[in-house]
PDB file of C-alpha atoms in Angstrom:
ATOM      1  CA  MET J   1      49.067-152.901 121.523  1.00 43.00           C
ATOM      2  CA  ARG J   2      50.774-150.063 123.296  1.00 42.00           C
ATOM      3  CA  SER J   3      53.654-147.724 122.744  1.00 41.00           C
ATOM      4  CA  GLU J   4      56.577-147.440 125.110  1.00 42.00           C
ATOM      5  CA  ASP J   5      55.233-144.165 126.490  1.00 43.00           C
ATOM      6  CA  ASP J   6      51.791-145.401 127.502  1.00 45.00           C
ATOM      7  CA  ALA J   7      52.644-149.030 128.330  1.00 46.00           C
ATOM      8  CA  ALA J   8      52.798-148.721 132.110  1.00 46.00           C
ATOM      9  CA  PRO J   9      52.606-152.048 133.930  1.00 45.00           C
ATOM     10  CA  SER J  10      49.472-152.709 135.961  1.00 59.00           C
ATOM     11  CA  ARG J  11      51.518-153.641 139.050  1.00 75.00           C
ATOM     12  CA  PRO J  12      54.250-151.983 141.117  1.00 88.00           C
ATOM     13  CA  ALA J  13      57.646-152.356 139.486  1.00 94.00           C
ATOM     14  CA  ALA J  14      60.082-155.030 140.625  1.00 95.00           C
ATOM     15  CA  VAL J  15      62.722-153.524 138.322  1.00 96.00           C
ATOM     16  CA  ARG J  16      62.823-149.977 136.961  1.00 97.00           C
ATOM     17  CA  VAL J  17      65.091-149.230 133.994  1.00 97.00           C
ATOM     18  CA  ARG J  18      65.689-145.666 132.857  1.00 97.00           C
ATOM     19  CA  ASP J  19      67.628-144.419 129.804  1.00 97.00           C
ATOM     20  CA  LEU J  20      69.876-147.476 129.768  1.00 97.00           C
ATOM     21  CA  VAL J  21      72.809-147.393 127.343  1.00 97.00           C
ATOM     22  CA  ARG J  22      75.338-150.184 126.847  1.00 97.00           C
ATOM     23  CA  THR J  23      77.998-150.214 124.159  1.00 96.00           C
ATOM     24  CA  TYR J  24      80.706-152.693 123.243  1.00 93.00           C
ATOM     25  CA  GLY J  25      83.909-152.220 121.264  1.00 90.00           C
ATOM     26  CA  GLU J  26      85.704-149.119 120.100  1.00 87.00           C
ATOM     27  CA  GLY J  27      85.845-146.921 117.019  1.00 84.00           C
ATOM     28  CA  GLU J  28      84.189-148.221 113.871  1.00 82.00           C
ATOM     29  CA  SER J  29      83.461-151.591 115.514  1.00 85.00           C
ATOM     30  CA  ARG J  30      81.567-149.974 118.387  1.00 88.00           C
ATOM     31  CA  VAL J  31      78.136-151.558 118.903  1.00 92.00           C
ATOM     32  CA  ARG J  32      75.291-149.838 120.771  1.00 93.00           C
ATOM     33  CA  ALA J  33      73.596-152.882 122.306  1.00 95.00           C
ATOM     34  CA  LEU J  34      71.167-150.796 124.380  1.00 96.00           C
ATOM     35  CA  ASP J  35      70.184-147.357 123.139  1.00 96.00           C
ATOM     36  CA  GLY J  36      68.291-145.524 125.874  1.00 96.00           C
ATOM     37  CA  VAL J  37      65.953-148.258 127.138  1.00 97.00           C
ATOM     38  CA  THR J  38      63.263-147.194 129.634  1.00 97.00           C
ATOM     39  CA  LEU J  39      61.102-149.965 131.039  1.00 95.00           C
ATOM     40  CA  ASP J  40      59.310-151.154 134.181  1.00 96.00           C
ATOM     41  CA  LEU J  41      59.050-154.866 134.968  1.00 96.00           C
ATOM     42  CA  GLY J  42      55.960-155.506 137.069  1.00 95.00           C
ATOM     43  CA  ARG J  43      56.124-157.316 140.400  1.00 95.00           C
ATOM     44  CA  GLY J  44      54.559-160.767 140.264  1.00 94.00           C
ATOM     45  CA  GLU J  45      54.376-160.582 136.476  1.00 96.00           C
ATOM     46  CA  PHE J  46      55.711-163.017 133.861  1.00 96.00           C
ATOM     47  CA  THR J  47      57.401-160.939 131.133  1.00 97.00           C
ATOM     48  CA  ALA J  48      59.002-162.104 127.892  1.00 97.00           C
ATOM     49  CA  VAL J  49      61.725-160.000 126.275  1.00 97.00           C
ATOM     50  CA  MET J  50      61.952-160.653 122.538  1.00 96.00           C
ATOM     51  CA  GLY J  51      63.588-159.266 119.446  1.00 93.00           C
ATOM     52  CA  PRO J  52      65.823-160.119 116.505  1.00 91.00           C
ATOM     53  CA  SER J  53      69.343-161.399 117.056  1.00 89.00           C
ATOM     54  CA  GLY J  54      71.468-158.475 118.234  1.00 90.00           C
ATOM     55  CA  SER J  55      68.468-156.454 119.432  1.00 93.00           C
ATOM     56  CA  GLY J  56      69.842-156.206 122.985  1.00 94.00           C
ATOM     57  CA  LYS J  57      67.506-158.561 124.833  1.00 94.00           C
ATOM     58  CA  SER J  58      70.207-160.594 126.617  1.00 92.00           C
ATOM     59  CA  THR J  59      72.192-157.446 127.365  1.00 95.00           C
ATOM     60  CA  LEU J  60      69.094-155.903 128.940  1.00 96.00           C
ATOM     61  CA  MET J  61      68.550-158.964 131.123  1.00 94.00           C
ATOM     62  CA  HIS J  62      72.202-159.040 132.188  1.00 93.00           C
ATOM     63  CA  CYS J  63      72.110-155.365 133.167  1.00 95.00           C
ATOM     64  CA  CYS J  64      68.860-155.854 135.108  1.00 95.00           C
ATOM     65  CA  ALA J  65      70.378-158.819 136.939  1.00 93.00           C
ATOM     66  CA  GLY J  66      73.619-157.056 137.810  1.00 92.00           C
ATOM     67  CA  LEU J  67      75.663-159.307 135.520  1.00 92.00           C
ATOM     68  CA  ASP J  68      76.674-156.458 133.210  1.00 93.00           C
ATOM     69  CA  THR J  69      77.358-152.774 133.808  1.00 93.00           C
ATOM     70  CA  PRO J  70      75.715-150.161 131.549  1.00 95.00           C
ATOM     71  CA  ASP J  71      77.560-147.153 130.186  1.00 95.00           C
ATOM     72  CA  SER J  72      74.846-144.868 131.528  1.00 96.00           C
ATOM     73  CA  GLY J  73      71.319-144.893 132.839  1.00 97.00           C
ATOM     74  CA  SER J  74      69.686-146.445 135.878  1.00 97.00           C
ATOM     75  CA  VAL J  75      68.586-149.928 137.010  1.00 97.00           C
ATOM     76  CA  VAL J  76      66.657-150.108 140.285  1.00 96.00           C
ATOM     77  CA  LEU J  77      65.889-153.543 141.709  1.00 95.00           C
ATOM     78  CA  GLY J  78      63.251-153.051 144.386  1.00 92.00           C
ATOM     79  CA  ASP J  79      64.703-150.000 146.129  1.00 92.00           C
ATOM     80  CA  THR J  80      68.354-150.651 145.225  1.00 94.00           C
ATOM     81  CA  GLU J  81      70.133-148.773 142.450  1.00 95.00           C
ATOM     82  CA  LEU J  82      72.477-151.291 140.823  1.00 95.00           C
ATOM     83  CA  VAL J  83      74.525-148.842 138.779  1.00 93.00           C
ATOM     84  CA  GLY J  84      77.504-147.838 140.855  1.00 90.00           C
ATOM     85  CA  LEU J  85      77.398-150.761 143.300  1.00 92.00           C
ATOM     86  CA  GLY J  86      80.758-152.292 144.135  1.00 92.00           C
ATOM     87  CA  ASP J  87      81.636-155.895 143.333  1.00 91.00           C
ATOM     88  CA  ARG J  88      80.890-157.110 146.847  1.00 91.00           C
ATOM     89  CA  GLU J  89      77.481-155.436 146.951  1.00 93.00           C
ATOM     90  CA  LEU J  90      76.608-156.756 143.486  1.00 92.00           C
ATOM     91  CA  THR J  91      77.624-160.283 144.477  1.00 90.00           C
ATOM     92  CA  ARG J  92      75.464-160.106 147.590  1.00 89.00           C
ATOM     93  CA  MET J  93      72.539-158.704 145.623  1.00 90.00           C
ATOM     94  CA  ARG J  94      72.733-161.444 142.990  1.00 89.00           C
ATOM     95  CA  ARG J  95      73.039-164.114 145.673  1.00 87.00           C
ATOM     96  CA  ASP J  96      70.175-162.924 147.861  1.00 87.00           C
ATOM     97  CA  ARG J  97      67.694-161.204 145.553  1.00 91.00           C
ATOM     98  CA  VAL J  98      68.019-162.673 142.072  1.00 93.00           C
ATOM     99  CA  GLY J  99      67.391-166.157 140.676  1.00 92.00           C
ATOM    100  CA  PHE J 100      68.774-167.421 137.371  1.00 92.00           C
ATOM    101  CA  VAL J 101      67.574-170.086 134.948  1.00 90.00           C
ATOM    102  CA  PHE J 102      69.766-170.732 131.921  1.00 86.00           C
ATOM    103  CA  GLN J 103      69.309-172.701 128.721  1.00 84.00           C
ATOM    104  CA  SER J 104      72.145-175.075 129.667  1.00 86.00           C
ATOM    105  CA  PHE J 105      70.688-175.890 133.143  1.00 87.00           C
ATOM    106  CA  ASN J 106      74.092-175.309 134.891  1.00 90.00           C
ATOM    107  CA  LEU J 107      73.642-178.153 137.373  1.00 94.00           C
ATOM    108  CA  VAL J 108      76.570-179.689 139.264  1.00 95.00           C
ATOM    109  CA  PRO J 109      76.788-183.272 137.961  1.00 95.00           C
ATOM    110  CA  THR J 110      78.128-184.785 141.205  1.00 96.00           C
ATOM    111  CA  LEU J 111      75.272-183.401 143.334  1.00 96.00           C
ATOM    112  CA  THR J 112      71.758-184.777 143.707  1.00 96.00           C
ATOM    113  CA  ALA J 113      68.740-182.801 142.572  1.00 95.00           C
ATOM    114  CA  GLU J 114      68.090-181.684 146.137  1.00 95.00           C
ATOM    115  CA  GLU J 115      71.715-180.657 146.654  1.00 95.00           C
ATOM    116  CA  ASN J 116      71.626-178.665 143.411  1.00 95.00           C
ATOM    117  CA  ILE J 117      68.433-176.930 144.521  1.00 94.00           C
ATOM    118  CA  LEU J 118      69.998-175.963 147.854  1.00 94.00           C
ATOM    119  CA  LEU J 119      73.436-175.039 146.481  1.00 92.00           C
ATOM    120  CA  PRO J 120      72.979-171.227 146.407  1.00 88.00           C
ATOM    121  CA  LEU J 121      71.775-171.269 150.024  1.00 90.00           C
ATOM    122  CA  ALA J 122      74.688-173.476 151.040  1.00 90.00           C
ATOM    123  CA  ILE J 123      77.170-171.129 149.383  1.00 85.00           C
ATOM    124  CA  ALA J 124      75.572-168.206 151.218  1.00 83.00           C
ATOM    125  CA  GLY J 125      75.744-170.093 154.523  1.00 86.00           C
ATOM    126  CA  ARG J 126      71.961-170.058 154.895  1.00 87.00           C
ATOM    127  CA  LYS J 127      69.690-172.886 155.954  1.00 88.00           C
ATOM    128  CA  PRO J 128      66.616-173.509 153.817  1.00 86.00           C
ATOM    129  CA  ASP J 129      63.184-172.753 155.171  1.00 87.00           C
ATOM    130  CA  PRO J 130      61.645-176.259 155.298  1.00 89.00           C
ATOM    131  CA  ASP J 131      58.194-174.972 154.360  1.00 88.00           C
ATOM    132  CA  VAL J 132      59.547-173.004 151.397  1.00 87.00           C
ATOM    133  CA  LEU J 133      61.632-175.965 150.211  1.00 89.00           C
ATOM    134  CA  ALA J 134      58.649-178.320 150.468  1.00 89.00           C
ATOM    135  CA  SER J 135      56.446-175.842 148.597  1.00 85.00           C
ATOM    136  CA  VAL J 136      58.991-175.362 145.795  1.00 86.00           C
ATOM    137  CA  VAL J 137      59.611-179.100 145.416  1.00 88.00           C
ATOM    138  CA  ASP J 138      55.867-179.685 145.277  1.00 86.00           C
ATOM    139  CA  THR J 139      55.413-176.908 142.724  1.00 81.00           C
ATOM    140  CA  VAL J 140      58.046-178.352 140.386  1.00 84.00           C
ATOM    141  CA  GLY J 141      56.912-181.957 140.948  1.00 86.00           C
ATOM    142  CA  LEU J 142      60.343-183.300 141.852  1.00 89.00           C
ATOM    143  CA  ALA J 143      59.715-185.050 145.175  1.00 90.00           C
ATOM    144  CA  PRO J 144      60.324-188.571 143.757  1.00 92.00           C
ATOM    145  CA  ARG J 145      63.565-187.466 142.042  1.00 93.00           C
ATOM    146  CA  LEU J 146      65.379-185.509 144.752  1.00 94.00           C
ATOM    147  CA  ARG J 147      68.033-188.211 145.288  1.00 96.00           C
ATOM    148  CA  HIS J 148      68.816-188.528 141.593  1.00 96.00           C
ATOM    149  CA  LYS J 149      71.831-186.886 139.954  1.00 96.00           C
ATOM    150  CA  PRO J 150      71.484-184.828 136.774  1.00 95.00           C
ATOM    151  CA  ASN J 151      72.534-187.681 134.447  1.00 95.00           C
ATOM    152  CA  GLU J 152      69.619-189.694 135.840  1.00 96.00           C
ATOM    153  CA  LEU J 153      67.097-186.986 134.934  1.00 94.00           C
ATOM    154  CA  SER J 154      65.509-185.981 131.644  1.00 92.00           C
ATOM    155  CA  GLY J 155      66.199-182.549 130.181  1.00 90.00           C
ATOM    156  CA  GLY J 156      62.851-181.274 131.384  1.00 90.00           C
ATOM    157  CA  GLN J 157      63.508-182.606 134.889  1.00 92.00           C
ATOM    158  CA  GLN J 158      66.952-180.980 134.935  1.00 92.00           C
ATOM    159  CA  GLN J 159      65.426-177.651 133.986  1.00 90.00           C
ATOM    160  CA  ARG J 160      62.826-178.072 136.736  1.00 90.00           C
ATOM    161  CA  VAL J 161      65.708-178.562 139.193  1.00 93.00           C
ATOM    162  CA  ALA J 162      67.245-175.337 137.879  1.00 92.00           C
ATOM    163  CA  ILE J 163      63.938-173.504 138.348  1.00 90.00           C
ATOM    164  CA  ALA J 164      63.537-174.880 141.879  1.00 91.00           C
ATOM    165  CA  ARG J 165      67.077-173.687 142.631  1.00 93.00           C
ATOM    166  CA  ALA J 166      66.122-170.216 141.401  1.00 91.00           C
ATOM    167  CA  LEU J 167      62.924-170.141 143.474  1.00 89.00           C
ATOM    168  CA  VAL J 168      64.011-171.636 146.800  1.00 89.00           C
ATOM    169  CA  SER J 169      65.580-168.437 148.120  1.00 86.00           C
ATOM    170  CA  ARG J 170      62.428-166.461 147.236  1.00 87.00           C
ATOM    171  CA  PRO J 171      64.328-163.904 145.122  1.00 90.00           C
ATOM    172  CA  ASP J 172      62.893-160.566 144.062  1.00 91.00           C
ATOM    173  CA  VAL J 173      63.166-161.569 140.396  1.00 95.00           C
ATOM    174  CA  VAL J 174      63.875-164.766 138.464  1.00 95.00           C
ATOM    175  CA  PHE J 175      65.671-164.170 135.161  1.00 95.00           C
ATOM    176  CA  ALA J 176      65.352-166.975 132.604  1.00 94.00           C
ATOM    177  CA  ASP J 177      67.551-166.910 129.490  1.00 91.00           C
ATOM    178  CA  GLU J 178      66.047-169.139 126.754  1.00 90.00           C
ATOM    179  CA  PRO J 179      64.985-171.685 129.400  1.00 90.00           C
ATOM    180  CA  THR J 180      63.362-174.039 126.858  1.00 88.00           C
ATOM    181  CA  GLY J 181      66.063-173.769 124.196  1.00 86.00           C
ATOM    182  CA  ASN J 182      67.521-177.236 124.873  1.00 85.00           C
ATOM    183  CA  LEU J 183      64.204-178.993 125.449  1.00 86.00           C
ATOM    184  CA  ASP J 184      61.739-180.859 123.258  1.00 88.00           C
ATOM    185  CA  SER J 185      58.296-179.298 122.853  1.00 88.00           C
ATOM    186  CA  ARG J 186      56.658-181.375 125.602  1.00 87.00           C
ATOM    187  CA  SER J 187      59.385-180.686 128.181  1.00 88.00           C
ATOM    188  CA  GLY J 188      59.440-177.040 127.137  1.00 88.00           C
ATOM    189  CA  ALA J 189      55.701-176.732 127.736  1.00 90.00           C
ATOM    190  CA  GLU J 190      56.131-178.282 131.195  1.00 88.00           C
ATOM    191  CA  VAL J 191      58.844-175.772 132.084  1.00 88.00           C
ATOM    192  CA  LEU J 192      56.807-172.822 130.793  1.00 92.00           C
ATOM    193  CA  GLY J 193      53.787-174.012 132.731  1.00 90.00           C
ATOM    194  CA  LEU J 194      55.952-174.158 135.842  1.00 89.00           C
ATOM    195  CA  LEU J 195      57.168-170.586 135.355  1.00 91.00           C
ATOM    196  CA  ARG J 196      53.549-169.546 134.770  1.00 93.00           C
ATOM    197  CA  ARG J 197      52.475-171.152 138.056  1.00 89.00           C
ATOM    198  CA  SER J 198      55.401-169.547 139.856  1.00 88.00           C
ATOM    199  CA  ALA J 199      54.003-166.155 138.918  1.00 91.00           C
ATOM    200  CA  ASP J 200      50.355-167.057 139.538  1.00 91.00           C
ATOM    201  CA  GLU J 201      50.624-169.136 142.699  1.00 85.00           C
ATOM    202  CA  VAL J 202      53.808-167.850 144.360  1.00 83.00           C
ATOM    203  CA  GLY J 203      53.646-164.251 143.117  1.00 88.00           C
ATOM    204  CA  GLN J 204      57.135-164.573 141.646  1.00 91.00           C
ATOM    205  CA  THR J 205      58.430-161.969 139.197  1.00 95.00           C
ATOM    206  CA  VAL J 206      59.778-163.797 136.125  1.00 96.00           C
ATOM    207  CA  VAL J 207      61.624-162.173 133.217  1.00 97.00           C
ATOM    208  CA  MET J 208      62.333-164.499 130.291  1.00 96.00           C
ATOM    209  CA  VAL J 209      64.432-163.842 127.211  1.00 95.00           C
ATOM    210  CA  THR J 210      63.116-165.925 124.316  1.00 94.00           C
ATOM    211  CA  HIS J 211      62.781-165.998 120.541  1.00 91.00           C
ATOM    212  CA  ASP J 212      59.895-168.480 120.662  1.00 93.00           C
ATOM    213  CA  ALA J 213      56.361-167.169 120.065  1.00 94.00           C
ATOM    214  CA  VAL J 214      54.840-170.252 121.716  1.00 93.00           C
ATOM    215  CA  ALA J 215      56.898-169.628 124.862  1.00 94.00           C
ATOM    216  CA  ALA J 216      55.954-165.949 124.854  1.00 96.00           C
ATOM    217  CA  ALA J 217      52.262-166.872 124.760  1.00 95.00           C
ATOM    218  CA  PHE J 218      52.603-168.236 128.313  1.00 95.00           C
ATOM    219  CA  THR J 219      53.449-164.769 129.664  1.00 96.00           C
ATOM    220  CA  ASP J 220      51.502-161.748 130.869  1.00 96.00           C
ATOM    221  CA  ARG J 221      53.460-159.328 128.745  1.00 97.00           C
ATOM    222  CA  VAL J 222      55.838-159.300 125.791  1.00 97.00           C
ATOM    223  CA  VAL J 223      58.362-156.496 125.357  1.00 97.00           C
ATOM    224  CA  LEU J 224      59.960-156.312 121.913  1.00 96.00           C
ATOM    225  CA  LEU J 225      63.367-154.786 121.260  1.00 96.00           C
ATOM    226  CA  ALA J 226      64.994-153.774 117.990  1.00 94.00           C
ATOM    227  CA  ASP J 227      68.370-152.076 117.604  1.00 93.00           C
ATOM    228  CA  GLY J 228      68.683-151.681 121.367  1.00 95.00           C
ATOM    229  CA  ARG J 229      65.338-149.923 121.838  1.00 96.00           C
ATOM    230  CA  VAL J 230      61.879-150.898 123.062  1.00 96.00           C
ATOM    231  CA  VAL J 231      59.688-150.780 119.962  1.00 95.00           C
ATOM    232  CA  ASP J 232      56.507-152.636 120.903  1.00 94.00           C
ATOM    233  CA  GLU J 233      54.600-154.352 123.698  1.00 95.00           C
ATOM    234  CA  LEU J 234      51.792-156.887 123.995  1.00 96.00           C
ATOM    235  CA  ARG J 235      49.713-157.822 127.024  1.00 95.00           C
ATOM    236  CA  ASP J 236      48.038-161.220 127.479  1.00 95.00           C
ATOM    237  CA  PRO J 237      49.509-162.288 124.139  1.00 94.00           C
ATOM    238  CA  ASP J 238      48.700-165.315 122.043  1.00 93.00           C
ATOM    239  CA  ARG J 239      51.079-166.982 119.597  1.00 93.00           C
ATOM    240  CA  ASP J 240      49.741-165.285 116.475  1.00 94.00           C
ATOM    241  CA  GLN J 241      49.846-161.824 118.052  1.00 94.00           C
ATOM    242  CA  VAL J 242      53.462-162.434 119.018  1.00 94.00           C
ATOM    243  CA  LEU J 243      54.361-163.657 115.525  1.00 93.00           C
ATOM    244  CA  ALA J 244      52.725-160.606 113.955  1.00 93.00           C
ATOM    245  CA  ALA J 245      54.597-158.254 116.292  1.00 92.00           C
ATOM    246  CA  MET J 246      57.870-160.071 115.624  1.00 91.00           C
ATOM    247  CA  ALA J 247      57.301-159.800 111.876  1.00 90.00           C
ATOM    248  CA  ARG J 248      56.991-156.024 112.227  1.00 87.00           C
ATOM    249  CA  THR J 249      60.348-155.786 114.011  1.00 82.00           C
ATOM    250  CA  ASP J 250      62.220-158.509 112.094  1.00 74.00           C
ATOM    251  CA  PRO J 251      61.628-158.942 108.335  1.00 65.00           C
ATOM    252  CA  GLY J 252      62.989-162.488 108.611  1.00 64.00           C
ATOM    253  CA  VAL J 253      59.979-163.624 110.661  1.00 62.00           C
ATOM    254  CA  ALA J 254      56.933-164.767 108.701  1.00 58.00           C
ATOM    255  CA  PRO J 255      53.585-163.526 110.076  1.00 58.00           C
ATOM    256  CA  ALA J 256      51.071-166.084 111.288  1.00 56.00           C
ATOM    257  CA  PRO J 257      48.535-167.333 108.728  1.00 56.00           C
ATOM    258  CA  ARG J 258      45.214-165.525 108.799  1.00 51.00           C
ATOM    259  CA  GLY J 259      42.284-167.095 110.523  1.00 48.00           C
ATOM    260  CA  ARG J 260      44.234-168.868 113.261  1.00 44.00           C
ATOM    261  CA  ALA J 261      43.504-168.232 116.924  1.00 39.00           C
TER     262      ALA J 261
END
């Protein structure tokens, strides 16, 4: 286990966050969602961001993805400083360099799986690279289901479509917000395995917000937040290590029983 100061990633950073502050509300109702967060997210690494409810994990992801604007501090995606970008530049950055996977899938019900996968490229007026598309479809195991619409797919298959959509443009970073939250345990494991392979086989940078210790055990690194600050980190975690770390940051989480691997 490492502290924030000595927990440097082993790889070059895909995203560099420095002294990030984000507040909401005014006066006595003012909430400091992020309180000076400094963090590097390694390129080609699968990172889980965890913490109690209200710890700032979703706010951190939204700021890193250009979906929210911090009060102060710096977010650098690759070599681009996001803070201070205009709306047009932010829209272009999110379209071209960031992929999103959400708990609710966010598929268009009238489109086929293949059309949903290609939708961001179509909106951007870009043609897919046939080799990249074939590789992504093969990775997610959807070749037999490309002509099916979302209501003809299981929840796990719908989430695999959403992941393929996030990967097909080869973004700098894929941000996944509770991607297994609406799935049963078997489908969730399939989706997590897919994200794991995306990092291992494609070299994709994946940042996942989750509250699930089992999901976090699929990652290279777990970053724990509490009260808007980074308070702990684990590398190559297993479920029990994650549960123990969560118990230290959230009294409502029971530690794992002793003697379990």
